[in-house]
mmCIF file of C-alpha atoms and ligand atoms in Angstrom:
data_model
loop_
_atom_site.group_PDB
_atom_site.id
_atom_site.type_symbol
_atom_site.label_atom_id
_atom_site.label_comp_id
_atom_site.label_asym_id
_atom_site.label_seq_id
_atom_site.Cartn_x
_atom_site.Cartn_y
_atom_site.Cartn_z
ATOM 1 C CA UNK A 8 -6.843 -1.666 12.401
ATOM 2 C CA UNK A 9 -5.724 -3.169 9.446
ATOM 3 C CA UNK A 10 -2.603 -1.947 7.605
ATOM 4 C CA UNK A 11 -1.524 -2.471 3.823
ATOM 5 C CA UNK A 12 1.963 -1.316 2.565
ATOM 6 C CA UNK A 13 2.804 -1.366 -0.866
ATOM 7 C CA UNK A 14 5.936 -0.316 -2.559
ATOM 8 C CA UNK A 15 5.903 0.972 -5.878
ATOM 9 C CA UNK A 16 9.235 1.114 -6.762
ATOM 10 C CA UNK A 17 8.992 2.901 -10.376
ATOM 11 C CA UNK A 18 5.654 5.192 -9.391
ATOM 12 C CA UNK A 19 6.096 8.648 -10.281
ATOM 13 C CA UNK A 20 6.327 11.357 -7.446
ATOM 14 C CA UNK A 21 5.938 14.157 -10.333
ATOM 15 C CA UNK A 22 2.444 15.699 -8.702
ATOM 16 C CA UNK A 23 1.754 16.470 -12.751
ATOM 17 C CA UNK A 24 2.121 12.477 -13.653
ATOM 18 C CA UNK A 25 -0.640 12.137 -16.631
ATOM 19 C CA UNK A 26 -3.801 10.546 -15.432
ATOM 20 C CA UNK A 27 -4.093 8.920 -19.042
ATOM 21 C CA UNK A 28 -1.138 7.458 -18.530
ATOM 22 C CA UNK A 29 -0.896 5.508 -15.073
ATOM 23 C CA UNK A 30 0.520 2.405 -16.066
ATOM 24 C CA UNK A 31 3.310 3.714 -18.559
ATOM 25 C CA UNK A 32 4.615 7.380 -17.669
ATOM 26 C CA UNK A 33 3.105 7.041 -14.034
ATOM 27 C CA UNK A 34 5.864 3.788 -13.488
ATOM 28 C CA UNK A 35 2.868 1.440 -12.680
ATOM 29 C CA UNK A 36 0.844 3.801 -10.335
ATOM 30 C CA UNK A 37 -2.197 1.232 -11.396
ATOM 31 C CA UNK A 38 -0.845 -1.490 -9.644
ATOM 32 C CA UNK A 39 -0.655 0.801 -6.483
ATOM 33 C CA UNK A 40 -3.992 2.604 -6.963
ATOM 34 C CA UNK A 41 -5.751 -0.877 -7.784
ATOM 35 C CA UNK A 42 -3.990 -2.276 -4.549
ATOM 36 C CA UNK A 43 -5.557 0.673 -2.278
ATOM 37 C CA UNK A 44 -9.096 -0.300 -3.454
ATOM 38 C CA UNK A 45 -8.828 -3.948 -2.794
ATOM 39 C CA UNK A 46 -7.813 -2.865 0.682
ATOM 40 C CA UNK A 47 -10.204 -0.449 1.238
ATOM 41 C CA UNK A 48 -13.323 -0.949 -0.866
ATOM 42 C CA UNK A 49 -16.468 -3.118 -0.189
ATOM 43 C CA UNK A 50 -19.322 -3.721 -2.275
ATOM 44 C CA UNK A 51 -21.491 -0.563 -0.998
ATOM 45 C CA UNK A 52 -18.995 1.235 1.426
ATOM 46 C CA UNK A 53 -15.205 1.645 2.681
ATOM 47 C CA UNK A 54 -13.395 -0.320 4.866
ATOM 48 C CA UNK A 55 -12.951 1.973 7.839
ATOM 49 C CA UNK A 56 -10.656 0.081 9.659
ATOM 50 C CA UNK A 57 -8.422 0.003 6.863
ATOM 51 C CA UNK A 58 -5.239 2.257 6.618
ATOM 52 C CA UNK A 59 -2.954 2.069 3.194
ATOM 53 C CA UNK A 60 0.295 3.336 2.910
ATOM 54 C CA UNK A 61 2.092 3.701 -0.558
ATOM 55 C CA UNK A 62 5.846 4.125 -1.117
ATOM 56 C CA UNK A 63 6.647 6.023 -4.426
ATOM 57 C CA UNK A 64 10.236 5.417 -5.552
ATOM 58 C CA UNK A 65 10.264 6.788 -9.007
ATOM 59 C CA UNK A 66 11.502 9.793 -10.564
ATOM 60 C CA UNK A 67 11.598 12.946 -9.892
ATOM 61 C CA UNK A 68 11.770 13.723 -6.207
ATOM 62 C CA UNK A 69 11.746 9.775 -4.426
ATOM 63 C CA UNK A 70 11.128 9.001 -1.892
ATOM 64 C CA UNK A 71 7.204 9.793 -1.131
ATOM 65 C CA UNK A 72 4.666 8.297 0.842
ATOM 66 C CA UNK A 73 1.041 8.776 0.816
ATOM 67 C CA UNK A 74 -1.074 7.555 3.806
ATOM 68 C CA UNK A 75 -4.876 6.508 2.979
ATOM 69 C CA UNK A 76 -6.798 6.291 5.959
ATOM 70 C CA UNK A 77 -10.227 4.635 5.671
ATOM 71 C CA UNK A 78 -11.982 6.217 8.606
ATOM 72 C CA UNK A 79 -11.267 10.087 7.127
ATOM 73 C CA UNK A 80 -11.487 9.413 3.363
ATOM 74 C CA UNK A 81 -14.446 11.567 2.044
ATOM 75 C CA UNK A 82 -14.312 11.745 -1.891
ATOM 76 C CA UNK A 83 -12.436 8.091 -2.541
ATOM 77 C CA UNK A 84 -13.777 6.180 -5.431
ATOM 78 C CA UNK A 85 -13.302 3.001 -7.143
ATOM 79 C CA UNK A 86 -12.458 4.694 -10.268
ATOM 80 C CA UNK A 87 -8.679 4.452 -9.986
ATOM 81 C CA UNK A 88 -8.388 7.794 -12.183
ATOM 82 C CA UNK A 89 -10.052 9.666 -9.881
ATOM 83 C CA UNK A 90 -7.972 8.520 -6.973
ATOM 84 C CA UNK A 91 -4.633 9.114 -8.965
ATOM 85 C CA UNK A 92 -5.729 12.786 -8.522
ATOM 86 C CA UNK A 93 -5.685 12.610 -5.113
ATOM 87 C CA UNK A 94 -2.432 10.660 -5.348
ATOM 88 C CA UNK A 95 -1.252 14.003 -7.078
ATOM 89 C CA UNK A 96 -2.303 16.379 -4.811
ATOM 90 C CA UNK A 97 -0.445 14.524 -1.763
ATOM 91 C CA UNK A 98 2.671 15.188 -3.924
ATOM 92 C CA UNK A 99 2.427 18.712 -4.263
ATOM 93 C CA UNK A 100 3.585 19.393 -0.561
ATOM 94 C CA UNK A 101 7.525 18.647 -0.479
ATOM 95 C CA UNK A 102 7.954 18.057 3.588
ATOM 96 C CA UNK A 103 9.224 15.593 5.561
ATOM 97 C CA UNK A 104 6.104 16.465 8.160
ATOM 98 C CA UNK A 105 3.249 14.791 6.760
ATOM 99 C CA UNK A 106 0.582 16.726 5.253
ATOM 100 C CA UNK A 107 -3.582 16.155 5.024
ATOM 101 C CA UNK A 108 -3.757 16.666 1.264
ATOM 102 C CA UNK A 109 -7.766 15.984 0.932
ATOM 103 C CA UNK A 110 -9.405 14.232 3.782
ATOM 104 C CA UNK A 111 -7.813 11.584 4.530
ATOM 105 C CA UNK A 112 -4.862 11.556 2.479
ATOM 106 C CA UNK A 113 -1.604 12.532 3.684
ATOM 107 C CA UNK A 114 1.804 13.104 1.945
ATOM 108 C CA UNK A 115 5.469 12.991 3.002
ATOM 109 C CA UNK A 116 8.741 12.411 2.198
ATOM 110 C CA UNK A 117 9.733 9.337 3.958
ATOM 111 C CA UNK A 118 12.081 6.270 3.398
ATOM 112 C CA UNK A 119 11.296 2.685 3.217
ATOM 113 C CA UNK A 120 12.555 2.399 6.542
ATOM 114 C CA UNK A 121 10.914 5.569 7.715
ATOM 115 C CA UNK A 122 7.286 4.317 6.361
ATOM 116 C CA UNK A 123 7.524 0.845 8.004
ATOM 117 C CA UNK A 124 8.228 2.818 11.673
ATOM 118 C CA UNK A 125 5.162 5.254 10.707
ATOM 119 C CA UNK A 126 2.930 2.194 9.980
ATOM 120 C CA UNK A 127 3.748 -1.361 12.293
ATOM 121 C CA UNK A 128 3.838 -2.341 14.916
ATOM 122 C CA UNK A 129 4.007 -5.621 13.521
ATOM 123 C CA UNK A 130 4.949 -6.597 9.946
ATOM 124 C CA UNK A 131 3.704 -9.574 7.757
ATOM 125 C CA UNK A 132 5.497 -9.863 4.496
ATOM 126 C CA UNK A 133 3.695 -11.250 1.848
ATOM 127 C CA UNK A 134 5.753 -13.561 -0.122
ATOM 128 C CA UNK A 135 5.529 -16.673 -2.644
ATOM 129 C CA UNK A 136 6.752 -19.786 -0.302
ATOM 130 C CA UNK A 137 5.787 -18.058 2.879
ATOM 131 C CA UNK A 138 4.161 -20.026 5.796
ATOM 132 C CA UNK A 139 0.650 -20.647 4.737
ATOM 133 C CA UNK A 140 -1.999 -18.161 5.665
ATOM 134 C CA UNK A 141 -4.139 -20.860 5.970
ATOM 135 C CA UNK A 142 -2.005 -22.077 9.202
ATOM 136 C CA UNK A 143 -0.194 -18.769 9.880
ATOM 137 C CA UNK A 144 -1.145 -17.006 12.945
ATOM 138 C CA UNK A 145 -1.514 -13.542 11.713
ATOM 139 C CA UNK A 146 -0.529 -10.628 14.639
ATOM 140 C CA UNK A 147 -2.979 -8.368 15.579
ATOM 141 C CA UNK A 148 -2.427 -4.979 14.040
ATOM 142 C CA UNK A 149 0.025 -6.309 11.548
ATOM 143 C CA UNK A 150 1.193 -4.062 8.233
ATOM 144 C CA UNK A 151 0.810 -6.262 5.509
ATOM 145 C CA UNK A 152 3.737 -5.556 3.157
ATOM 146 C CA UNK A 153 3.657 -5.935 -0.657
ATOM 147 C CA UNK A 154 5.507 -4.960 -3.925
ATOM 148 C CA UNK A 155 4.260 -4.036 -7.452
ATOM 149 C CA UNK A 156 5.488 -6.647 -10.168
ATOM 150 C CA UNK A 157 8.965 -6.215 -8.758
ATOM 151 C CA UNK A 158 10.234 -7.876 -6.112
ATOM 152 C CA UNK A 159 11.166 -6.199 -3.147
ATOM 153 C CA UNK A 160 15.208 -5.321 -2.868
ATOM 154 C CA UNK A 161 17.336 -7.188 -0.640
ATOM 155 C CA UNK A 162 17.518 -4.429 1.571
ATOM 156 C CA UNK A 163 13.907 -3.849 1.691
ATOM 157 C CA UNK A 164 13.308 -7.331 3.170
ATOM 158 C CA UNK A 165 16.128 -6.744 5.644
ATOM 159 C CA UNK A 166 14.148 -4.189 7.126
ATOM 160 C CA UNK A 167 11.260 -6.272 7.596
ATOM 161 C CA UNK A 168 13.325 -8.965 9.000
ATOM 162 C CA UNK A 169 15.269 -6.821 11.377
ATOM 163 C CA UNK A 170 11.906 -5.954 12.363
ATOM 164 C CA UNK A 171 10.750 -9.711 13.188
ATOM 165 C CA UNK A 172 8.304 -9.716 9.836
ATOM 166 C CA UNK A 173 6.629 -13.030 9.506
ATOM 167 C CA UNK A 174 6.804 -14.010 6.307
ATOM 168 C CA UNK A 175 3.429 -15.486 4.450
ATOM 169 C CA UNK A 176 2.460 -17.036 1.316
ATOM 170 C CA UNK A 177 -0.956 -17.067 -0.106
ATOM 171 C CA UNK A 178 -1.179 -20.518 -2.609
ATOM 172 C CA UNK A 179 1.145 -21.620 -5.055
ATOM 173 C CA UNK A 180 1.126 -18.895 -7.806
ATOM 174 C CA UNK A 181 2.383 -15.429 -8.343
ATOM 175 C CA UNK A 182 -0.497 -13.171 -7.738
ATOM 176 C CA UNK A 183 -1.153 -9.559 -8.908
ATOM 177 C CA UNK A 184 -0.881 -7.298 -5.515
ATOM 178 C CA UNK A 185 -4.528 -6.230 -5.550
ATOM 179 C CA UNK A 186 -5.759 -10.066 -5.644
ATOM 180 C CA UNK A 187 -3.154 -11.104 -3.012
ATOM 181 C CA UNK A 188 -4.736 -8.043 -0.732
ATOM 182 C CA UNK A 189 -7.799 -9.695 -1.188
ATOM 183 C CA UNK A 190 -7.377 -12.806 -0.422
ATOM 184 C CA UNK A 191 -5.913 -11.378 3.117
ATOM 185 C CA UNK A 192 -9.289 -9.179 3.560
ATOM 186 C CA UNK A 193 -11.206 -12.490 3.281
ATOM 187 C CA UNK A 194 -8.877 -14.359 5.372
ATOM 188 C CA UNK A 195 -8.918 -11.657 8.050
ATOM 189 C CA UNK A 196 -12.834 -11.300 7.611
ATOM 190 C CA UNK A 197 -13.175 -15.255 7.948
ATOM 191 C CA UNK A 198 -11.167 -14.943 11.132
ATOM 192 C CA UNK A 199 -13.098 -11.859 12.646
ATOM 193 C CA UNK A 200 -10.034 -10.232 13.172
HETATM 194 C C1 SAM B 19 2.866 -9.000 -8.960
HETATM 195 S S1 SAM B 19 3.553 -10.085 -7.390
HETATM 196 C C2 SAM B 19 5.512 -9.436 -7.479
HETATM 197 C C3 SAM B 19 6.286 -10.290 -8.499
HETATM 198 C C4 SAM B 19 5.935 -11.657 -8.663
HETATM 199 N N1 SAM B 19 7.021 -12.044 -7.897
HETATM 200 C C5 SAM B 19 6.733 -11.626 -10.316
HETATM 201 O O1 SAM B 19 7.479 -12.684 -10.397
HETATM 202 O O2 SAM B 19 5.768 -11.008 -11.220
HETATM 203 C C6 SAM B 19 3.088 -8.838 -6.340
HETATM 204 C C7 SAM B 19 3.098 -8.876 -4.806
HETATM 205 O O3 SAM B 19 2.052 -9.836 -4.511
HETATM 206 C C8 SAM B 19 2.391 -10.687 -3.221
HETATM 207 N N2 SAM B 19 2.039 -11.818 -3.851
HETATM 208 C C9 SAM B 19 1.778 -12.369 -4.904
HETATM 209 N N3 SAM B 19 1.483 -13.647 -4.939
HETATM 210 C C10 SAM B 19 1.836 -13.841 -4.045
HETATM 211 C C11 SAM B 19 1.774 -15.592 -3.193
HETATM 212 N N4 SAM B 19 1.402 -16.652 -3.955
HETATM 213 N N5 SAM B 19 2.139 -15.392 -1.648
HETATM 214 C C12 SAM B 19 2.245 -14.135 -1.005
HETATM 215 N N6 SAM B 19 2.170 -13.062 -1.638
HETATM 216 C C13 SAM B 19 1.990 -12.972 -2.983
HETATM 217 C C14 SAM B 19 3.673 -10.169 -2.870
HETATM 218 O O4 SAM B 19 3.991 -9.520 -2.391
HETATM 219 C C15 SAM B 19 4.063 -9.753 -4.693
HETATM 220 O O5 SAM B 19 5.524 -8.986 -3.663
#
């Protein structure tokens, strides 16, 4: 199983966030949805062996955790507006216990640390300046951790360090979150992992 965890520091937790303002009023929800697409989509299929965790930390009721499980997804589209509607539905039920709001989409209340514990078992923090992925040995079944357009907070990085996360870089320039995921997928595909 390949897992990607993306932190949306301002991503809306309002189940009525506007589908017409994903990059603005919804707190850069577009970044999370493009990241999910990069993790889950192939040209003509879904990657069934991928799980995506999205942590939404924007107002009004953070923290909320949405998990997309590739092998169970049914109505997942390349169109991020349609997928934003799946996220909205996952935000309706406010509970610490995960609920499947549509096939393969699970919503719950979870902190950064709790989300890590539901993903795992090993972690790779993708960060500029980390060990070059071309020479890094990647743990099996790792969860790859990325941020949105903001740096991870020091406390978030500490929680990853405490869990023994490997810090891996993808080259000399800062990439968009979805492009970083595409490079990781390509590397894993090439390794046959
Ligand atoms: C847009 S970047 C984060 C903010 C960026 N540091 C900035 O100055 O705008 C989004 C995420 O993609 C990943 N990323 C981007 N470029 C990377 C690189 N060269 N190596 C590893 N990860 C990278 C990181 O996980 C990062 O948190």
